[in-house]
Amino acid sequence: MATKTEIVHKRSSVTGNIPTTNSYVASGGQTDFVLTIEPRTENHVLVSINGVLQNPAVYSLTGLTITLATGTVSGDIVELRTFDTTVVST
């Protein structure tokens, strides 16, 4: 006797974090850098200077602006990576 196989397709969604990166070559003493999307908190942004990840305690967030506690050196590469949660339905 043959058995019947039933295939059930379920609709689902996938939630993930989509990073947006803003890169700058800093001028001497520069402390403010502007993001292109507004994160929820400082914890939704990774800040690196010359490839060194910075602790959130050394920068603050106001709207779209990240302010570093201390100024940069001219030529420093500052990278701001903002994470935003996105839901994709399938």
GROMACS .gro file of N, CA, C and O in nm:
model
  360
    1MET      N    1   0.084  -0.116   0.000
    1MET     CA    2   0.000   0.000   0.000
    1MET      C    3   0.089   0.124   0.000
    1MET      O    4   0.182   0.135   0.079
    2ALA      N    5   0.061   0.218  -0.088
    2ALA     CA    6   0.139   0.341  -0.099
    2ALA      C    7   0.098   0.438   0.011
    2ALA      O    8  -0.016   0.440   0.053
    3THR      N    9   0.196   0.514   0.056
    3THR     CA   10   0.166   0.617   0.155
    3THR      C   11   0.158   0.752   0.086
    3THR      O   12   0.224   0.777  -0.015
    4LYS      N   13   0.077   0.837   0.140
    4LYS     CA   14   0.058   0.970   0.083
    4LYS      C   15   0.150   1.067   0.156
    4LYS      O   16   0.155   1.070   0.278
    5THR      N   17   0.223   1.147   0.079
    5THR     CA   18   0.310   1.249   0.137
    5THR      C   19   0.247   1.384   0.112
    5THR      O   20   0.209   1.416   0.000
    6GLU      N   21   0.235   1.461   0.216
    6GLU     CA   22   0.176   1.593   0.205
    6GLU      C   23   0.283   1.697   0.233
    6GLU      O   24   0.354   1.689   0.332
    7ILE      N   25   0.294   1.792   0.144
    7ILE     CA   26   0.391   1.901   0.162
    7ILE      C   27   0.313   2.025   0.201
    7ILE      O   28   0.220   2.066   0.132
    8VAL      N   29   0.354   2.083   0.312
    8VAL     CA   30   0.287   2.203   0.361
    8VAL      C   31   0.385   2.319   0.351
    8VAL      O   32   0.497   2.313   0.400
    9HIS      N   33   0.343   2.424   0.283
    9HIS     CA   34   0.425   2.545   0.273
    9HIS      C   35   0.373   2.644   0.376
    9HIS      O   36   0.255   2.675   0.379
   10LYS      N   37   0.464   2.690   0.459
   10LYS     CA   38   0.426   2.790   0.559
   10LYS      C   39   0.488   2.923   0.522
   10LYS      O   40   0.601   2.931   0.477
   11ARG      N   41   0.411   3.028   0.543
   11ARG     CA   42   0.464   3.162   0.524
   11ARG      C   43   0.539   3.198   0.652
   11ARG      O   44   0.493   3.173   0.762
   12SER      N   45   0.653   3.254   0.635
   12SER     CA   46   0.733   3.292   0.751
   12SER      C   47   0.802   3.424   0.724
   12SER      O   48   0.797   3.478   0.614
   13SER      N   49   0.868   3.472   0.825
   13SER     CA   50   0.945   3.594   0.808
   13SER      C   51   1.082   3.575   0.872
   13SER      O   52   1.099   3.491   0.961
   14VAL      N   53   1.175   3.651   0.825
   14VAL     CA   54   1.310   3.646   0.876
   14VAL      C   55   1.344   3.786   0.926
   14VAL      O   56   1.319   3.885   0.858
   15THR      N   57   1.399   3.792   1.045
   15THR     CA   58   1.440   3.920   1.102
   15THR      C   59   1.592   3.925   1.104
   15THR      O   60   1.657   3.829   1.144
   16GLY      N   61   1.647   4.035   1.060
   16GLY     CA   62   1.793   4.047   1.060
   16GLY      C   63   1.835   4.191   1.077
   16GLY      O   64   1.755   4.283   1.071
   17ASN      N   65   1.963   4.207   1.100
   17ASN     CA   66   2.019   4.340   1.115
   17ASN      C   67   2.093   4.378   0.987
   17ASN      O   68   2.183   4.307   0.944
   18ILE      N   69   2.053   4.487   0.928
   18ILE     CA   70   2.114   4.537   0.806
   18ILE      C   71   2.207   4.652   0.844
   18ILE      O   72   2.160   4.756   0.892
   19PRO      N   73   2.338   4.636   0.825
   19PRO     CA   74   2.429   4.746   0.862
   19PRO      C   75   2.437   4.854   0.754
   19PRO      O   76   2.430   4.826   0.636
   20THR      N   77   2.448   4.977   0.799
   20THR     CA   78   2.476   5.091   0.711
   20THR      C   79   2.607   5.150   0.758
   20THR      O   80   2.624   5.176   0.877
   21THR      N   81   2.700   5.170   0.666
   21THR     CA   82   2.832   5.219   0.703
   21THR      C   83   2.855   5.360   0.651
   21THR      O   84   2.827   5.388   0.535
   22ASN      N   85   2.904   5.446   0.739
   22ASN     CA   86   2.948   5.580   0.702
   22ASN      C   87   3.097   5.588   0.735
   22ASN      O   88   3.136   5.560   0.848
   23SER      N   89   3.178   5.625   0.637
   23SER     CA   90   3.323   5.635   0.657
   23SER      C   91   3.369   5.779   0.636
   23SER      O   92   3.321   5.847   0.545
   24TYR      N   93   3.462   5.823   0.720
   24TYR     CA   94   3.513   5.960   0.715
   24TYR      C   95   3.664   5.959   0.731
   24TYR      O   96   3.719   5.875   0.803
   25VAL      N   97   3.729   6.055   0.668
   25VAL     CA   98   3.869   6.087   0.697
   25VAL      C   99   3.861   6.214   0.782
   25VAL      O  100   3.816   6.319   0.735
   26ALA      N  101   3.901   6.200   0.908
   26ALA     CA  102   3.881   6.308   1.004
   26ALA      C  103   3.980   6.421   0.986
   26ALA      O  104   4.093   6.401   0.941
   27SER      N  105   3.935   6.540   1.022
   27SER     CA  106   4.026   6.654   1.032
   27SER      C  107   4.076   6.658   1.177
   27SER      O  108   4.014   6.599   1.266
   28GLY      N  109   4.184   6.726   1.202
   28GLY     CA  110   4.241   6.732   1.336
   28GLY      C  111   4.145   6.789   1.438
   28GLY      O  112   4.087   6.895   1.417
   29GLY      N  113   4.121   6.717   1.547
   29GLY     CA  114   4.034   6.762   1.653
   29GLY      C  115   3.885   6.740   1.629
   29GLY      O  116   3.803   6.774   1.714
   30GLN      N  117   3.850   6.683   1.514
   30GLN     CA  118   3.708   6.662   1.482
   30GLN      C  119   3.644   6.565   1.581
   30GLN      O  120   3.700   6.460   1.613
   31THR      N  121   3.526   6.601   1.631
   31THR     CA  122   3.455   6.515   1.726
   31THR      C  123   3.317   6.472   1.676
   31THR      O  124   3.263   6.373   1.724
   32ASP      N  125   3.257   6.547   1.584
   32ASP     CA  126   3.120   6.517   1.539
   32ASP      C  127   3.120   6.453   1.401
   32ASP      O  128   3.189   6.499   1.309
   33PHE      N  129   3.040   6.347   1.389
   33PHE     CA  130   3.025   6.273   1.264
   33PHE      C  131   2.877   6.243   1.244
   33PHE      O  132   2.808   6.205   1.339
   34VAL      N  133   2.829   6.259   1.121
   34VAL     CA  134   2.686   6.245   1.092
   34VAL      C  135   2.655   6.110   1.029
   34VAL      O  136   2.724   6.066   0.936
   35LEU      N  137   2.551   6.045   1.081
   35LEU     CA  138   2.502   5.918   1.029
   35LEU      C  139   2.397   5.942   0.921
   35LEU      O  140   2.331   6.046   0.921
   36THR      N  141   2.376   5.843   0.835
   36THR     CA  142   2.271   5.856   0.733
   36THR      C  143   2.138   5.798   0.779
   36THR      O  144   2.034   5.830   0.720
   37ILE      N  145   2.139   5.711   0.881
   37ILE     CA  146   2.014   5.664   0.941
   37ILE      C  147   2.026   5.679   1.092
   37ILE      O  148   2.134   5.669   1.147
   38GLU      N  149   1.913   5.704   1.156
   38GLU     CA  150   1.913   5.728   1.300
   38GLU      C  151   1.899   5.597   1.376
   38GLU      O  152   1.797   5.529   1.365
   39PRO      N  153   2.000   5.560   1.456
   39PRO     CA  154   1.991   5.439   1.537
   39PRO      C  155   1.906   5.464   1.661
   39PRO      O  156   1.884   5.579   1.701
   40ARG      N  157   1.858   5.357   1.723
   40ARG     CA  158   1.776   5.369   1.844
   40ARG      C  159   1.858   5.421   1.962
   40ARG      O  160   1.812   5.504   2.039
   41THR      N  161   1.978   5.366   1.979
   41THR     CA  162   2.067   5.405   2.090
   41THR      C  163   2.212   5.396   2.044
   41THR      O  164   2.240   5.348   1.934
   42GLU      N  165   2.304   5.439   2.131
   42GLU     CA  166   2.448   5.425   2.103
   42GLU      C  167   2.485   5.279   2.080
   42GLU      O  168   2.579   5.248   2.009
   43ASN      N  169   2.409   5.188   2.142
   43ASN     CA  170   2.440   5.045   2.129
   43ASN      C  171   2.403   4.988   1.993
   43ASN      O  172   2.434   4.872   1.964
   44HIS      N  173   2.337   5.066   1.907
   44HIS     CA  174   2.306   5.022   1.771
   44HIS      C  175   2.407   5.076   1.670
   44HIS      O  176   2.384   5.071   1.550
   45VAL      N  177   2.518   5.130   1.721
   45VAL     CA  178   2.623   5.185   1.636
   45VAL      C  179   2.758   5.128   1.681
   45VAL      O  180   2.787   5.124   1.800
   46LEU      N  181   2.837   5.082   1.583
   46LEU     CA  182   2.975   5.046   1.611
   46LEU      C  183   3.063   5.157   1.554
   46LEU      O  184   3.048   5.195   1.438
   47VAL      N  185   3.151   5.208   1.636
   47VAL     CA  186   3.241   5.315   1.594
   47VAL      C  187   3.384   5.260   1.598
   47VAL      O  188   3.425   5.203   1.699
   48SER      N  189   3.455   5.277   1.488
   48SER     CA  190   3.596   5.239   1.488
   48SER      C  191   3.679   5.356   1.437
   48SER      O  192   3.635   5.435   1.353
   49ILE      N  193   3.798   5.369   1.493
   49ILE     CA  194   3.893   5.471   1.450
   49ILE      C  195   4.020   5.397   1.410
   49ILE      O  196   4.078   5.325   1.492
   50ASN      N  197   4.056   5.411   1.283
   50ASN     CA  198   4.172   5.341   1.227
   50ASN      C  199   4.163   5.190   1.253
   50ASN      O  200   4.263   5.125   1.284
   51GLY      N  201   4.041   5.136   1.244
   51GLY     CA  202   4.020   4.993   1.260
   51GLY      C  203   4.007   4.944   1.403
   51GLY      O  204   3.985   4.825   1.426
   52VAL      N  205   4.017   5.034   1.500
   52VAL     CA  206   4.007   4.996   1.641
   52VAL      C  207   3.865   5.028   1.690
   52VAL      O  208   3.823   5.145   1.690
   53LEU      N  209   3.793   4.924   1.731
   53LEU     CA  210   3.656   4.940   1.779
   53LEU      C  211   3.656   5.023   1.908
   53LEU      O  212   3.737   4.999   1.998
   54GLN      N  213   3.565   5.120   1.915
   54GLN     CA  214   3.556   5.209   2.031
   54GLN      C  215   3.446   5.163   2.126
   54GLN      O  216   3.341   5.115   2.083
   55ASN      N  217   3.469   5.181   2.254
   55ASN     CA  218   3.369   5.150   2.357
   55ASN      C  219   3.259   5.256   2.350
   55ASN      O  220   3.289   5.376   2.338
   56PRO      N  221   3.130   5.216   2.359
   56PRO     CA  222   3.022   5.316   2.356
   56PRO      C  223   3.034   5.424   2.464
   56PRO      O  224   2.974   5.530   2.450
   57ALA      N  225   3.112   5.400   2.566
   57ALA     CA  226   3.130   5.500   2.672
   57ALA      C  227   3.210   5.621   2.623
   57ALA      O  228   3.206   5.727   2.686
   58VAL      N  229   3.280   5.610   2.508
   58VAL     CA  230   3.363   5.722   2.461
   58VAL      C  231   3.296   5.803   2.352
   58VAL      O  232   3.359   5.891   2.293
   59TYR      N  233   3.168   5.775   2.325
   59TYR     CA  234   3.094   5.858   2.230
   59TYR      C  235   2.949   5.869   2.272
   59TYR      O  236   2.899   5.789   2.351
   60SER      N  237   2.883   5.973   2.221
   60SER     CA  238   2.741   5.992   2.252
   60SER      C  239   2.666   6.008   2.121
   60SER      O  240   2.724   6.039   2.017
   61LEU      N  241   2.536   5.987   2.129
   61LEU     CA  242   2.449   5.996   2.012
   61LEU      C  243   2.340   6.099   2.038
   61LEU      O  244   2.273   6.095   2.140
   62THR      N  245   2.324   6.192   1.944
   62THR     CA  246   2.215   6.288   1.948
   62THR      C  247   2.158   6.295   1.807
   62THR      O  248   2.223   6.347   1.716
   63GLY      N  249   2.040   6.236   1.789
   63GLY     CA  250   1.980   6.232   1.656
   63GLY      C  251   2.067   6.154   1.560
   63GLY      O  252   2.094   6.037   1.580
   64LEU      N  253   2.115   6.222   1.457
   64LEU     CA  254   2.202   6.158   1.357
   64LEU      C  255   2.350   6.184   1.381
   64LEU      O  256   2.433   6.145   1.301
   65THR      N  257   2.384   6.248   1.494
   65THR     CA  258   2.523   6.287   1.518
   65THR      C  259   2.588   6.204   1.627
   65THR      O  260   2.535   6.192   1.738
   66ILE      N  261   2.703   6.147   1.594
   66ILE     CA  262   2.789   6.080   1.692
   66ILE      C  263   2.894   6.182   1.734
   66ILE      O  264   2.959   6.244   1.649
   67THR      N  265   2.910   6.201   1.865
   67THR     CA  266   3.012   6.292   1.917
   67THR      C  267   3.112   6.212   1.999
   67THR      O  268   3.075   6.145   2.097
   68LEU      N  269   3.237   6.218   1.958
   68LEU     CA  270   3.345   6.149   2.030
   68LEU      C  271   3.386   6.232   2.151
   68LEU      O  272   3.385   6.356   2.145
   69ALA      N  273   3.423   6.165   2.257
   69ALA     CA  274   3.465   6.234   2.380
   69ALA      C  275   3.596   6.311   2.359
   69ALA      O  276   3.616   6.416   2.419
   70THR      N  277   3.684   6.258   2.275
   70THR     CA  278   3.810   6.327   2.245
   70THR      C  279   3.822   6.343   2.094
   70THR      O  280   3.771   6.262   2.017
   71GLY      N  281   3.890   6.448   2.054
   71GLY     CA  282   3.905   6.477   1.912
   71GLY      C  283   3.996   6.378   1.840
   71GLY      O  284   4.081   6.313   1.901
   72THR      N  285   3.977   6.369   1.711
   72THR     CA  286   4.057   6.281   1.628
   72THR      C  287   4.184   6.351   1.583
   72THR      O  288   4.198   6.472   1.595
   73VAL      N  289   4.275   6.274   1.528
   73VAL     CA  290   4.396   6.327   1.467
   73VAL      C  291   4.369   6.340   1.317
   73VAL      O  292   4.298   6.257   1.259
   74SER      N  293   4.421   6.441   1.255
   74SER     CA  294   4.401   6.461   1.113
   74SER      C  295   4.442   6.335   1.036
   74SER      O  296   4.551   6.282   1.057
   75GLY      N  297   4.353   6.289   0.950
   75GLY     CA  298   4.379   6.169   0.870
   75GLY      C  299   4.326   6.040   0.929
   75GLY      O  300   4.331   5.936   0.865
   76ASP      N  301   4.277   6.045   1.055
   76ASP     CA  302   4.216   5.925   1.114
   76ASP      C  303   4.100   5.877   1.027
   76ASP      O  304   4.024   5.959   0.974
   77ILE      N  305   4.086   5.748   1.012
   77ILE     CA  306   3.974   5.689   0.941
   77ILE      C  307   3.868   5.652   1.044
   77ILE      O  308   3.892   5.567   1.131
   78VAL      N  309   3.754   5.718   1.037
   78VAL     CA  310   3.644   5.693   1.132
   78VAL      C  311   3.534   5.621   1.056
   78VAL      O  312   3.487   5.668   0.952
   79GLU      N  313   3.496   5.506   1.108
   79GLU     CA  314   3.389   5.428   1.045
   79GLU      C  315   3.276   5.410   1.145
   79GLU      O  316   3.299   5.371   1.260
   80LEU      N  317   3.156   5.444   1.101
   80LEU     CA  318   3.035   5.431   1.183
   80LEU      C  319   2.947   5.327   1.117
   80LEU      O  320   2.907   5.343   1.002
   81ARG      N  321   2.917   5.221   1.188
   81ARG     CA  322   2.833   5.115   1.134
   81ARG      C  323   2.705   5.108   1.217
   81ARG      O  324   2.708   5.075   1.334
   82THR      N  325   2.593   5.144   1.155
   82THR     CA  326   2.463   5.149   1.222
   82THR      C  327   2.384   5.024   1.186
   82THR      O  328   2.379   4.985   1.070
   83PHE      N  329   2.321   4.965   1.286
   83PHE     CA  330   2.242   4.844   1.265
   83PHE      C  331   2.095   4.875   1.285
   83PHE      O  332   2.055   4.932   1.385
   84ASP      N  333   2.014   4.836   1.186
   84ASP     CA  334   1.871   4.857   1.190
   84ASP      C  335   1.803   4.723   1.168
   84ASP      O  336   1.841   4.649   1.078
   85THR      N  337   1.704   4.690   1.249
   85THR     CA  338   1.634   4.562   1.235
   85THR      C  339   1.537   4.569   1.119
   85THR      O  340   1.459   4.663   1.107
   86THR      N  341   1.544   4.467   1.035
   86THR     CA  342   1.456   4.458   0.918
   86THR      C  343   1.387   4.323   0.919
   86THR      O  344   1.447   4.221   0.949
   87VAL      N  345   1.258   4.323   0.887
   87VAL     CA  346   1.182   4.199   0.878
   87VAL      C  347   1.151   4.173   0.731
   87VAL      O  348   1.098   4.259   0.662
   88VAL      N  349   1.187   4.055   0.684
   88VAL     CA  350   1.161   4.015   0.546
   88VAL      C  351   1.060   3.901   0.549
   88VAL      O  352   1.085   3.798   0.610
   89SER      N  353   0.946   3.920   0.485
   89SER     CA  354   0.843   3.815   0.480
   89SER      C  355   0.867   3.728   0.356
   89SER      O  356   0.903   3.778   0.250
   90THR      N  357   0.846   3.599   0.374
   90THR     CA  358   0.861   3.507   0.261
   90THR      C  359   0.730   3.443   0.226
   90THR      O  360   0.638   3.442   0.302
   0.00000   0.00000   0.00000
